[in-house]
Short mmCIF file of C-alpha atoms and ligand atoms in Angstrom, two decimals:
data_model
loop_
_atom_site.label_atom_id
_atom_site.label_comp_id
_atom_site.label_asym_id
_atom_site.label_seq_id
_atom_site.Cartn_x
_atom_site.Cartn_y
_atom_site.Cartn_z
CA MET A 196 0.29 0.11 0.15
CA LYS A 197 0.63 3.21 -0.76
CA THR A 198 -0.48 6.62 0.10
CA ASP A 199 0.56 10.59 0.81
CA VAL A 200 -0.52 10.96 4.07
CA LEU A 201 -0.93 8.31 6.77
CA VAL A 202 -2.22 8.73 9.90
CA ILE A 203 -2.46 7.00 12.83
CA GLY A 204 -5.47 7.24 15.01
CA SER A 205 -8.68 8.37 14.76
CA GLY A 206 -9.68 10.77 17.38
CA ILE A 207 -9.55 14.61 17.46
CA ALA A 208 -5.84 15.24 16.63
CA GLY A 209 -6.10 13.04 13.27
CA LEU A 210 -9.48 13.51 12.57
CA SER A 211 -9.32 16.97 12.13
CA PHE A 212 -5.64 16.85 10.71
CA ALA A 213 -7.54 14.48 8.39
CA ILE A 214 -9.98 17.27 7.36
CA LYS A 215 -8.06 20.01 7.43
CA VAL A 216 -5.75 18.48 4.73
CA ALA A 217 -8.36 16.74 2.15
CA THR A 218 -9.96 19.60 2.25
CA ALA A 219 -6.83 22.37 0.46
CA LYS A 220 -5.34 18.97 -1.48
CA PRO A 221 -8.09 16.72 -2.90
CA GLU A 222 -5.41 15.41 -5.30
CA ALA A 223 -3.80 14.42 -1.93
CA SER A 224 -4.20 10.18 -0.82
CA ILE A 225 -4.81 10.31 2.90
CA LEU A 226 -5.44 7.38 4.61
CA VAL A 227 -6.75 6.30 8.44
CA LEU A 228 -5.19 3.50 10.40
CA THR A 229 -7.05 2.90 13.64
CA LYS A 230 -6.34 -0.66 15.73
CA SER A 231 -10.15 -0.81 16.95
CA ASN A 232 -12.83 0.27 15.38
CA ASN A 233 -12.84 3.52 14.29
CA ASP A 234 -14.90 5.44 17.55
CA VAL A 235 -12.41 3.75 20.07
CA CYS A 236 -10.22 6.62 21.58
CA ASN A 237 -9.64 8.43 24.04
CA THR A 238 -11.24 11.50 22.70
CA ALA A 239 -14.51 9.55 22.78
CA HIS A 240 -14.61 9.30 26.13
CA ALA A 241 -13.66 13.11 26.99
CA GLN A 242 -17.01 14.57 29.35
CA GLY A 243 -15.87 17.89 30.33
CA GLY A 244 -15.42 19.98 27.10
CA ILE A 245 -13.29 22.06 25.47
CA ALA A 246 -11.23 25.81 26.94
CA VAL A 247 -12.28 28.25 25.21
CA VAL A 248 -12.81 32.13 26.41
CA LEU A 249 -15.73 33.71 25.22
CA ASP A 250 -16.83 35.67 27.50
CA LYS A 251 -14.27 38.87 27.05
CA VAL A 252 -16.21 40.90 29.85
CA ARG A 253 -14.95 38.56 32.99
CA ASP A 254 -12.69 36.91 30.97
CA SER A 255 -10.02 37.01 28.80
CA PHE A 256 -7.08 34.76 26.92
CA GLU A 257 -4.40 36.48 29.69
CA GLN A 258 -6.68 34.73 32.48
CA HIS A 259 -7.07 31.48 30.18
CA ILE A 260 -3.21 31.66 29.90
CA GLU A 261 -1.80 32.01 33.29
CA ASP A 262 -4.60 29.40 34.66
CA THR A 263 -2.31 27.11 31.92
CA MET A 264 0.60 28.60 33.57
CA LYS A 265 -0.51 27.99 37.21
CA ALA A 266 -1.15 24.43 36.50
CA GLY A 267 1.37 23.19 34.41
CA LYS A 268 3.69 24.77 37.56
CA GLY A 269 5.81 26.99 35.56
CA LEU A 270 7.24 24.36 33.15
CA SER A 271 4.87 25.04 30.33
CA ASP A 272 5.90 27.27 27.36
CA PRO A 273 4.53 30.83 27.35
CA ASN A 274 4.95 30.72 23.64
CA VAL A 275 3.14 27.52 23.47
CA VAL A 276 0.04 28.33 25.85
CA LYS A 277 -0.12 31.34 24.05
CA LEU A 278 -0.54 29.77 20.66
CA VAL A 279 -3.00 27.72 21.76
CA ILE A 280 -4.95 30.11 23.70
CA SER A 281 -5.24 32.72 21.08
CA GLN A 282 -6.71 30.41 18.60
CA ALA A 283 -9.50 28.36 20.55
CA PRO A 284 -12.16 30.38 19.32
CA ASP A 285 -11.05 29.73 15.86
CA ARG A 286 -11.10 26.51 16.28
CA LEU A 287 -14.12 26.07 18.03
CA ASN A 288 -15.81 27.39 15.90
CA GLU A 289 -14.78 25.46 12.87
CA LEU A 290 -15.62 22.41 14.94
CA ILE A 291 -19.17 23.98 14.73
CA ASN A 292 -18.96 24.62 11.79
CA TRP A 293 -18.00 20.70 10.79
CA GLY A 294 -21.28 20.18 12.48
CA THR A 295 -20.57 19.47 16.48
CA SER A 296 -23.63 21.49 19.18
CA PHE A 297 -22.28 22.08 22.17
CA ASP A 298 -24.94 23.27 25.19
CA ALA A 299 -26.45 26.87 24.84
CA ASN A 300 -28.37 29.12 27.66
CA GLU A 301 -31.98 30.16 26.29
CA LEU A 302 -31.20 33.22 24.46
CA GLY A 303 -28.97 30.78 21.87
CA GLU A 304 -25.30 31.33 23.99
CA LEU A 305 -23.03 28.75 24.10
CA GLU A 306 -23.01 27.33 28.11
CA LEU A 307 -19.90 27.71 29.74
CA GLY A 308 -18.67 25.41 32.56
CA LEU A 309 -16.00 25.91 35.48
CA GLU A 310 -13.67 23.45 36.55
CA GLY A 311 -10.91 23.51 38.51
CA GLY A 312 -7.78 25.60 38.11
CA HIS A 313 -10.10 27.67 36.10
CA SER A 314 -10.57 30.88 37.55
CA GLN A 315 -13.44 31.60 34.91
CA LYS A 316 -16.43 30.14 33.28
CA ARG A 317 -15.35 28.99 30.30
CA ILE A 318 -15.67 25.10 29.19
CA VAL A 319 -17.35 24.64 26.35
CA HIS A 320 -19.58 21.54 26.91
CA HIS A 321 -22.42 18.72 25.17
CA ARG A 322 -23.50 17.39 28.33
CA ASP A 323 -21.41 15.00 30.16
CA LEU A 324 -20.51 13.39 26.70
CA THR A 325 -18.73 15.97 24.52
CA GLY A 326 -15.69 13.69 23.64
CA LYS A 327 -18.45 11.39 22.04
CA GLU A 328 -20.18 14.28 19.98
CA MET A 329 -17.03 15.97 18.35
CA GLU A 330 -16.01 12.12 17.08
CA THR A 331 -19.29 11.07 15.75
CA LYS A 332 -19.68 14.79 13.90
CA LEU A 333 -15.70 14.40 13.02
CA LEU A 334 -16.05 11.28 12.17
CA GLN A 335 -19.28 11.76 9.33
CA LYS A 336 -16.90 14.65 8.04
CA ALA A 337 -14.00 12.75 7.11
CA GLY A 338 -16.28 9.95 5.80
CA SER A 339 -17.69 13.11 3.38
CA TYR A 340 -13.98 13.05 2.06
CA SER A 341 -13.19 10.87 -1.37
CA ASN A 342 -9.80 11.53 -0.70
CA ILE A 343 -9.67 10.25 2.85
CA ILE A 344 -9.41 5.95 3.07
CA PHE A 345 -9.83 4.46 6.31
CA HIS A 346 -8.61 1.06 7.93
CA ASP A 347 -9.88 -0.03 10.91
CA HIS A 348 -8.45 -3.21 12.93
CA TYR A 349 -5.15 -2.32 11.44
CA PHE A 350 -2.53 -2.42 14.26
CA VAL A 351 0.76 -0.60 13.36
CA THR A 352 3.95 -2.59 14.89
CA ASP A 353 6.90 0.14 13.56
CA LEU A 354 7.70 3.02 11.36
CA LEU A 355 9.67 2.45 8.56
CA LEU A 356 12.96 4.29 7.97
CA LYS A 357 15.08 5.50 5.49
CA LYS A 358 18.98 7.00 7.17
CA ASP A 359 20.81 9.69 5.70
CA ARG A 360 23.74 11.06 6.58
CA SER A 361 22.43 11.98 10.00
CA ALA A 362 19.25 12.99 9.13
CA ILE A 363 16.85 10.29 9.43
CA SER A 364 13.09 10.60 8.24
CA CYS A 365 10.48 8.02 7.87
CA THR A 366 8.84 6.59 5.11
CA GLY A 367 5.50 4.82 6.45
CA VAL A 368 4.65 1.67 8.38
CA MET A 369 4.28 -1.41 9.54
CA ALA A 370 0.95 -3.14 10.43
CA ILE A 371 -1.11 -5.69 10.86
CA ASP A 372 -4.14 -6.27 9.78
CA ARG A 373 -5.79 -8.31 12.54
CA GLN A 374 -8.26 -9.65 9.84
CA LYS A 375 -6.14 -11.32 8.00
CA ASP A 376 -3.66 -11.75 10.36
CA GLU A 377 -1.54 -10.94 7.83
CA LEU A 378 2.07 -8.11 8.69
CA VAL A 379 2.26 -5.30 5.85
CA SER A 380 4.63 -2.62 4.77
CA ILE A 381 2.49 0.85 3.76
CA SER A 382 4.72 3.72 2.29
CA SER A 383 3.82 7.24 3.08
CA GLY A 384 5.02 10.88 2.16
CA ILE A 385 4.05 12.25 5.32
CA THR A 386 3.33 9.95 8.98
CA PHE A 387 0.82 11.58 10.97
CA LEU A 388 0.79 10.06 14.84
CA ALA A 389 -2.08 10.91 16.63
CA THR A 390 -2.02 7.30 18.33
CA GLY A 391 -3.26 9.18 22.02
CA GLY A 392 -1.48 8.02 25.78
CA SER A 393 -0.54 4.92 27.83
CA GLY A 394 -3.08 5.05 30.82
CA ARG A 395 -3.29 1.80 30.93
CA ILE A 396 0.25 0.60 32.28
CA PHE A 397 -0.94 2.60 35.66
CA GLN A 398 -2.92 -0.06 38.30
CA ASN A 399 -6.28 2.43 37.61
CA THR A 400 -7.20 4.68 35.11
CA THR A 401 -9.56 6.50 32.91
CA ASN A 402 -8.24 5.41 29.75
CA PRO A 403 -9.93 2.91 27.47
CA SER A 404 -8.58 0.00 26.51
CA VAL A 405 -6.77 1.41 23.25
CA ALA A 406 -4.53 3.53 25.33
CA THR A 407 -1.61 1.66 25.11
CA ALA A 408 1.13 3.78 24.24
CA ASP A 409 2.19 2.66 20.94
CA GLY A 410 3.12 6.42 19.27
CA VAL A 411 5.38 7.24 22.02
CA ALA A 412 7.13 4.27 21.91
CA MET A 413 7.84 3.44 18.38
CA ALA A 414 8.71 7.12 17.59
CA HIS A 415 11.33 6.13 20.41
CA ARG A 416 12.28 3.34 18.91
CA ALA A 417 12.70 5.28 14.93
CA GLY A 418 14.78 7.89 17.72
CA ALA A 419 13.03 10.87 18.05
CA ARG A 420 13.21 12.89 20.92
CA ILE A 421 10.36 11.90 24.02
CA SER A 422 9.75 14.24 26.72
CA ASN A 423 8.25 14.49 30.18
CA MET A 424 7.12 11.46 30.26
CA ASN A 425 7.26 11.52 33.69
CA PHE A 426 4.53 13.98 34.26
CA ILE A 427 1.16 11.39 34.60
CA GLN A 428 -1.73 13.61 35.41
CA PHE A 429 -4.09 11.20 37.57
CA HIS A 430 -7.48 12.49 37.68
CA PRO A 431 -9.31 12.64 41.87
CA THR A 432 -12.00 11.40 40.45
CA ALA A 433 -12.12 7.61 38.99
CA LEU A 434 -15.58 5.94 40.34
CA TYR A 435 -13.67 3.39 42.68
CA THR A 436 -14.44 -0.09 41.67
CA LYS A 437 -12.91 -3.15 44.23
CA ASN A 438 -10.63 -5.19 41.96
CA LYS A 439 -10.57 -2.54 38.89
CA HIS A 440 -8.66 -1.89 36.47
CA SER A 441 -10.20 0.54 34.54
CA LEU A 442 -12.25 2.96 36.22
CA PHE A 443 -15.85 5.13 35.04
CA LEU A 444 -14.24 8.87 34.78
CA ILE A 445 -16.45 11.80 36.99
CA SER A 446 -16.28 14.26 35.29
CA GLU A 447 -14.90 17.38 36.78
CA ALA A 448 -17.44 19.50 35.71
CA VAL A 449 -19.22 17.31 38.36
CA ARG A 450 -16.99 19.67 41.44
CA GLY A 451 -17.35 22.85 39.14
CA PHE A 452 -20.80 22.22 39.13
CA GLY A 453 -20.57 22.46 43.03
CA ALA A 454 -20.22 18.95 44.34
CA TYR A 455 -18.05 18.69 47.13
CA MET A 456 -15.63 16.22 48.29
CA VAL A 457 -15.70 15.11 51.68
CA ASP A 458 -13.89 11.88 54.06
CA GLN A 459 -16.49 9.13 55.11
CA THR A 460 -16.75 11.08 58.48
CA GLY A 461 -18.12 13.94 55.80
CA ASN A 462 -15.01 16.33 56.45
CA ARG A 463 -14.78 18.97 53.42
CA PHE A 464 -10.79 18.28 53.85
CA LEU A 465 -9.48 20.13 50.91
CA PHE A 466 -9.58 22.76 51.97
CA LYS A 467 -6.59 21.70 54.31
CA TYR A 468 -4.56 21.66 51.23
CA ASP A 469 -5.73 24.36 48.71
CA LEU A 470 -8.05 27.68 49.51
CA LYS A 471 -9.62 26.45 46.42
CA GLY A 472 -10.70 23.15 47.69
CA GLU A 473 -12.47 21.64 45.08
CA LEU A 474 -11.97 23.81 42.20
CA ALA A 475 -7.74 23.26 43.04
CA THR A 476 -6.28 21.91 40.45
CA ARG A 477 -6.07 17.83 39.79
CA ASP A 478 -2.02 17.54 41.00
CA ILE A 479 -3.05 19.17 44.22
CA VAL A 480 -6.94 17.45 44.20
CA SER A 481 -5.09 14.08 43.78
CA GLU A 482 -2.11 14.39 46.35
CA ALA A 483 -4.82 15.21 48.90
CA ILE A 484 -6.53 12.05 48.01
CA MET A 485 -3.48 10.25 48.46
CA ASN A 486 -2.18 11.77 51.54
CA GLU A 487 -5.76 11.41 53.19
CA LEU A 488 -6.32 7.49 52.38
CA GLN A 489 -2.99 6.76 53.31
CA SER A 490 -3.63 8.22 57.10
CA SER A 491 -6.96 6.93 57.06
CA GLY A 492 -6.54 3.72 55.23
CA GLU A 493 -10.00 3.64 53.57
CA GLU A 494 -10.19 2.84 50.01
CA SER A 495 -12.07 5.86 48.75
CA VAL A 496 -13.06 8.89 49.65
CA PHE A 497 -16.39 10.76 48.05
CA LEU A 498 -18.10 13.22 46.04
CA ASP A 499 -20.78 14.50 47.83
CA CYS A 500 -23.95 15.45 45.27
CA ARG A 501 -26.75 15.70 47.64
CA HIS A 502 -26.96 19.36 48.18
CA LEU A 503 -27.25 20.28 44.27
CA ASP A 504 -30.46 20.71 42.17
CA PRO A 505 -31.11 16.31 41.15
CA GLU A 506 -32.81 18.14 37.83
CA ALA A 507 -30.23 20.37 37.06
CA PHE A 508 -27.79 17.25 37.47
CA ARG A 509 -29.56 15.03 35.73
CA SER A 510 -29.92 17.05 32.66
CA HIS A 511 -26.06 17.98 32.89
CA PHE A 512 -24.61 15.19 33.62
CA PRO A 513 -26.90 12.04 32.30
CA THR A 514 -24.11 9.47 31.34
CA ILE A 515 -23.08 9.50 35.09
CA VAL A 516 -26.00 9.60 36.60
CA GLU A 517 -27.09 6.47 34.52
CA HIS A 518 -23.82 5.48 34.68
CA CYS A 519 -23.87 5.23 38.87
CA LEU A 520 -27.23 4.02 39.52
CA SER A 521 -26.25 0.82 37.13
CA LYS A 522 -23.83 0.72 40.10
CA GLY A 523 -26.63 0.87 42.95
CA ILE A 524 -25.54 4.53 43.58
CA ASN A 525 -27.93 7.29 43.55
CA PHE A 526 -26.59 11.22 43.42
CA GLU A 527 -29.28 11.70 45.43
CA LYS A 528 -28.86 9.85 47.97
CA ASP A 529 -25.47 7.99 48.25
CA LEU A 530 -21.83 9.71 48.63
CA ILE A 531 -20.14 8.65 45.57
CA PRO A 532 -16.57 6.46 46.14
CA ILE A 533 -13.70 8.15 44.41
CA VAL A 534 -9.90 7.09 43.41
CA PRO A 535 -7.38 8.87 42.02
CA ALA A 536 -6.40 7.52 38.78
CA ALA A 537 -3.99 7.98 35.52
CA HIS A 538 -5.95 9.66 32.73
CA TYR A 539 -3.81 12.09 31.31
CA GLN A 540 0.20 11.93 29.79
CA CYS A 541 1.40 15.35 30.02
CA GLY A 542 4.54 14.49 28.00
CA GLY A 543 5.01 12.23 24.75
CA ILE A 544 7.10 13.03 21.71
CA GLN A 545 8.58 16.56 20.85
CA VAL A 546 7.40 18.54 18.64
CA ASP A 547 7.51 22.04 17.42
CA HIS A 548 4.97 24.38 17.01
CA PHE A 549 3.95 22.57 13.21
CA ALA A 550 3.80 19.09 15.12
CA ARG A 551 7.30 18.27 13.61
CA THR A 552 8.71 15.93 15.23
CA SER A 553 12.86 14.93 15.54
CA VAL A 554 12.35 12.57 12.73
CA ASN A 555 11.71 13.82 9.17
CA ASN A 556 8.36 13.43 7.64
CA LEU A 557 6.77 12.38 11.20
CA TYR A 558 4.42 14.20 12.65
CA ALA A 559 3.02 13.64 15.79
CA SER A 560 -0.16 15.84 18.03
CA GLY A 561 -3.01 14.77 20.55
CA GLU A 562 -1.92 12.81 23.97
CA CYS A 563 0.46 11.26 21.69
CA ALA A 564 2.61 14.71 21.48
CA HIS A 565 4.39 16.42 24.28
CA THR A 566 4.30 19.99 22.68
CA GLY A 567 4.55 22.22 25.76
CA LEU A 568 1.38 23.40 26.62
CA HIS A 569 1.08 21.18 29.39
CA GLY A 570 4.09 21.56 31.31
CA ALA A 571 3.94 19.69 34.63
CA ASN A 572 0.34 18.97 35.01
CA ARG A 573 -2.09 19.21 32.67
CA LEU A 574 -5.38 22.56 33.08
CA ALA A 575 -8.72 20.80 32.69
CA SER A 576 -10.08 20.87 29.43
CA ASN A 577 -7.64 22.05 27.52
CA SER A 578 -6.48 18.56 26.23
CA LEU A 579 -8.77 18.40 23.11
CA LEU A 580 -7.66 22.08 22.16
CA GLU A 581 -4.41 21.29 22.04
CA ALA A 582 -4.99 18.25 19.54
CA LEU A 583 -6.89 20.58 17.50
CA VAL A 584 -4.41 24.19 17.22
CA PHE A 585 -1.28 21.41 16.61
CA SER A 586 -3.22 19.27 13.96
CA HIS A 587 -4.40 22.94 12.51
CA GLN A 588 -0.84 23.69 12.60
CA ALA A 589 0.93 20.99 11.21
CA ALA A 590 -2.11 20.57 8.24
CA GLY A 591 -0.87 24.50 7.34
CA ILE A 592 2.84 22.91 6.89
CA VAL A 593 1.95 20.28 5.30
CA VAL A 594 -0.36 21.24 2.63
CA LYS A 595 2.65 23.86 1.95
CA GLU A 596 5.17 20.68 1.55
CA LEU A 597 3.58 17.31 0.84
CA ASP A 598 4.37 18.15 -3.47
CA SER A 599 8.47 18.41 -2.77
CA ILE A 600 8.54 14.83 -0.01
CA PRO A 601 10.07 12.61 -3.22
CA ALA A 602 7.77 10.05 -3.81
CA GLN A 603 7.93 6.86 -1.78
CA GLU A 604 8.95 4.90 -3.89
CA LEU A 605 6.89 1.81 -3.03
CA GLN A 606 9.00 -0.39 -0.64
CA GLU A 607 9.16 -4.06 -1.36
CA GLU A 608 5.65 -4.63 -0.30
CA LYS A 609 6.14 -7.46 2.72
CA VAL A 610 3.34 -9.57 3.19
CA TYR A 611 3.63 -12.08 6.45
CA GLN A 612 1.32 -14.48 7.41
CA LEU A 613 1.17 -14.76 11.69
CA LYS A 614 0.79 -17.10 13.96
CA GLN A 615 -1.44 -17.11 16.75
CA THR A 616 -0.51 -16.98 20.00
CA GLY A 617 -3.29 -19.16 21.66
CA ASN A 618 -3.02 -18.52 25.00
CA LYS A 619 -4.84 -15.06 26.09
CA GLU A 620 -3.78 -15.04 29.50
CA ILE A 621 -0.10 -14.82 28.73
CA PRO A 622 0.07 -10.65 27.89
CA LYS A 623 -2.60 -10.34 30.62
CA ASN A 624 0.32 -11.98 33.69
CA PHE A 625 2.62 -9.38 32.12
CA GLU A 626 -0.25 -6.63 32.10
CA LYS A 627 -0.82 -7.23 35.89
CA GLU A 628 2.85 -7.27 37.05
CA LEU A 629 3.61 -4.24 35.29
CA ASN A 630 0.43 -2.77 36.34
CA GLN A 631 1.26 -3.41 39.52
CA ILE A 632 4.66 -1.15 39.39
CA MET A 633 3.46 1.60 37.76
CA THR A 634 1.55 3.46 40.09
CA TYR A 635 0.72 6.26 42.06
CA ASN A 636 3.26 6.32 44.69
CA LEU A 637 6.31 5.28 42.40
CA LEU A 638 5.51 8.40 40.24
CA TYR A 639 4.69 10.80 43.23
CA THR A 640 5.83 9.76 46.32
CA SER A 641 9.09 7.08 46.16
CA GLU A 642 12.71 7.82 46.23
CA GLU A 643 15.27 7.93 43.36
CA SER A 644 16.37 3.89 44.63
CA GLU A 645 12.71 3.01 44.41
CA LYS A 646 12.09 4.34 41.51
CA LYS A 647 16.02 2.78 40.02
CA ASN A 648 14.89 -0.78 41.86
CA ALA A 649 11.56 -0.49 39.33
CA ILE A 650 13.12 0.33 35.70
CA LEU A 651 15.26 -3.23 36.79
CA LYS A 652 11.65 -5.55 37.87
CA LEU A 653 10.37 -3.34 33.90
CA ARG A 654 13.97 -5.14 32.75
CA VAL A 655 13.31 -7.95 33.68
CA LEU A 656 9.62 -8.25 32.15
CA GLU A 657 10.86 -7.02 28.76
CA GLU A 658 14.07 -9.65 28.69
CA ASN A 659 10.94 -11.95 29.33
CA LEU A 660 8.80 -10.40 26.73
CA LYS A 661 11.36 -11.20 24.32
CA LYS A 662 11.62 -14.88 25.28
CA LEU A 663 8.31 -15.49 23.47
CA SER A 664 9.80 -14.66 19.83
CA GLY A 665 7.54 -15.91 17.42
CA LYS A 666 4.34 -14.39 19.22
CA ILE A 667 3.77 -11.56 17.29
CA ASP A 668 0.55 -10.53 17.49
CA PRO A 669 -0.96 -7.18 18.80
CA GLU A 670 -1.52 -7.74 22.60
CA PHE A 671 2.50 -8.45 22.30
CA PHE A 672 3.18 -5.65 20.39
CA GLU A 673 0.72 -3.27 23.18
CA LEU A 674 2.95 -5.10 26.24
CA LYS A 675 5.97 -4.59 24.65
CA ASN A 676 5.30 -0.23 23.98
CA MET A 677 3.37 -0.62 27.37
CA ILE A 678 6.83 -1.74 29.37
CA GLN A 679 9.09 0.66 26.68
CA THR A 680 7.14 3.43 27.54
CA ALA A 681 7.02 2.63 31.73
CA ILE A 682 10.66 2.18 31.62
CA LEU A 683 10.52 5.90 29.84
CA ILE A 684 8.39 6.86 32.53
CA VAL A 685 11.08 6.32 35.49
CA GLU A 686 13.99 6.80 33.83
CA GLN A 687 12.79 10.15 33.36
CA ALA A 688 10.73 10.91 36.66
CA ILE A 689 14.53 10.28 37.86
CA GLU A 690 16.01 12.94 35.55
CA ASN A 691 13.38 15.50 36.42
CA ARG A 692 12.90 14.88 39.56
CA PHE A 693 15.31 18.68 40.19
CA PHE A 694 11.78 20.70 37.59
CA GLU A 695 9.34 19.53 39.40
CA LYS A 696 9.11 23.49 41.66
CA LYS A 697 7.43 26.23 40.42
CA GLU A 698 10.52 28.58 39.97
CA CYS A 699 13.39 26.78 37.49
CA ALA A 700 16.07 27.92 35.75
CA ILE A 701 16.33 25.71 32.59
CA LYS A 702 13.15 24.23 31.88
CA PRO A 703 12.81 20.49 30.99
CA GLY A 704 11.73 19.36 27.05
CA ASN A 705 13.03 22.23 25.66
CA PRO A 706 12.72 21.31 20.85
CA LYS A 707 16.42 20.71 20.82
CA PHE A 708 16.98 20.29 17.11
C1 LIG B 866 -13.53 16.03 32.67
O1 LIG B 866 -13.99 15.52 31.94
O2 LIG B 866 -13.17 15.57 33.89
C2 LIG B 866 -12.31 15.18 31.71
C3 LIG B 866 -12.16 15.95 31.31
C4 LIG B 866 -10.42 16.51 30.73
O3 LIG B 866 -9.55 15.44 30.79
O4 LIG B 866 -10.43 17.76 31.12
#
């Protein structure tokens, strides 16, 4: 197979990029690969919304910039923060023009929600299903272009590279066609990674099962620069479910709507940690919960929504209400048990302002990329925005440069028939071991010696996985990607330990290419 533009991943980053290139260059062929169904991605799980300054009386770009810098503990790149926030109204209008609908008030004005770390109401949303609404409309829009082709159930295993003296260029990928059980090569002029995050590495996560760090791991193997992987954001309010790894998210917008966070005695403990209480940023709230749990020995703290207007709550959060009810929790009467869970990877494949990685013809956008926006901790509802802006930036340059990229000679097409692994228990056991190592405490409270010890354990896991040679199927590649990325995360946690303070002279993650 051969294509001008290859997009890996079908969330907001990949689809908005594909739509823009397809519009500007109807003659270019664009292939979108996804490893599952094309609507299975982190975007579809985003509940809260997208942060945009629309109320120019109370709010301003400057305030949104300040909130983002504060949440990122001073480690965000101010130029990137400005770039992203100033483009937000334009990117939002594009989404609306592509068919996305957002909640409006009786006057027809977009309704703005509040979330932790924001000094003003500025979250544009579609009830508690914002990501799903966006994903559905983006898929419809992308599907209307004859030059965008989707191949789902294609698992990309590695990037194809051309080395020319010191320069490395990406020329396509190897991918498993899961329906045929074949490994195939795909040549491309431009390769665009929009592969999402890495939540499944961790003991608890709000992410869907596809979040296995594939993009970061394959870019790393290709020699691309990867930065700030240790800054994994834990969302404070995942629904606590005993012995469960993947946890249902209770949106931050619920606290923005007025929910309290309490311990088992009903005490609102967050004010001990931050004057903003429930509206402190996620890192502060998660740390506070972990502290409380450690001293109380309890398994969860709680969200208390019993004082809120039940009708309004139901209409804003229908999915959350339904899900809680299905678990026997009625928000009008019961406290909702919650714990922090890995939610978002703030670091990733280092990119410049046009989403270019350090490998030629390889771009990255969305959660797999490190743009410099989030610093040490992402401000709520800035991620969909970041993906839109960097995909827009990339599309602008790809459209200009595509013609000058020498057409990739169709590398001799390779097709291999794959062996089935047979035993699906093996990957599950490896993943369990990985999850046991990769905890909140390892990243945020452990000593350097414990981190080094964790790296040793991860290397043993990697070696043991290698011994299962010949068993190449997507589950094994996912495990390899997760283990390699886990090593990067812990290594960068050791390297970046001096930079977590608020004011530091040298910042990690500045592009060096
Ligand atoms: C949420 O609704 O709390 C998640 C949205 C985000 O991660 O910004």
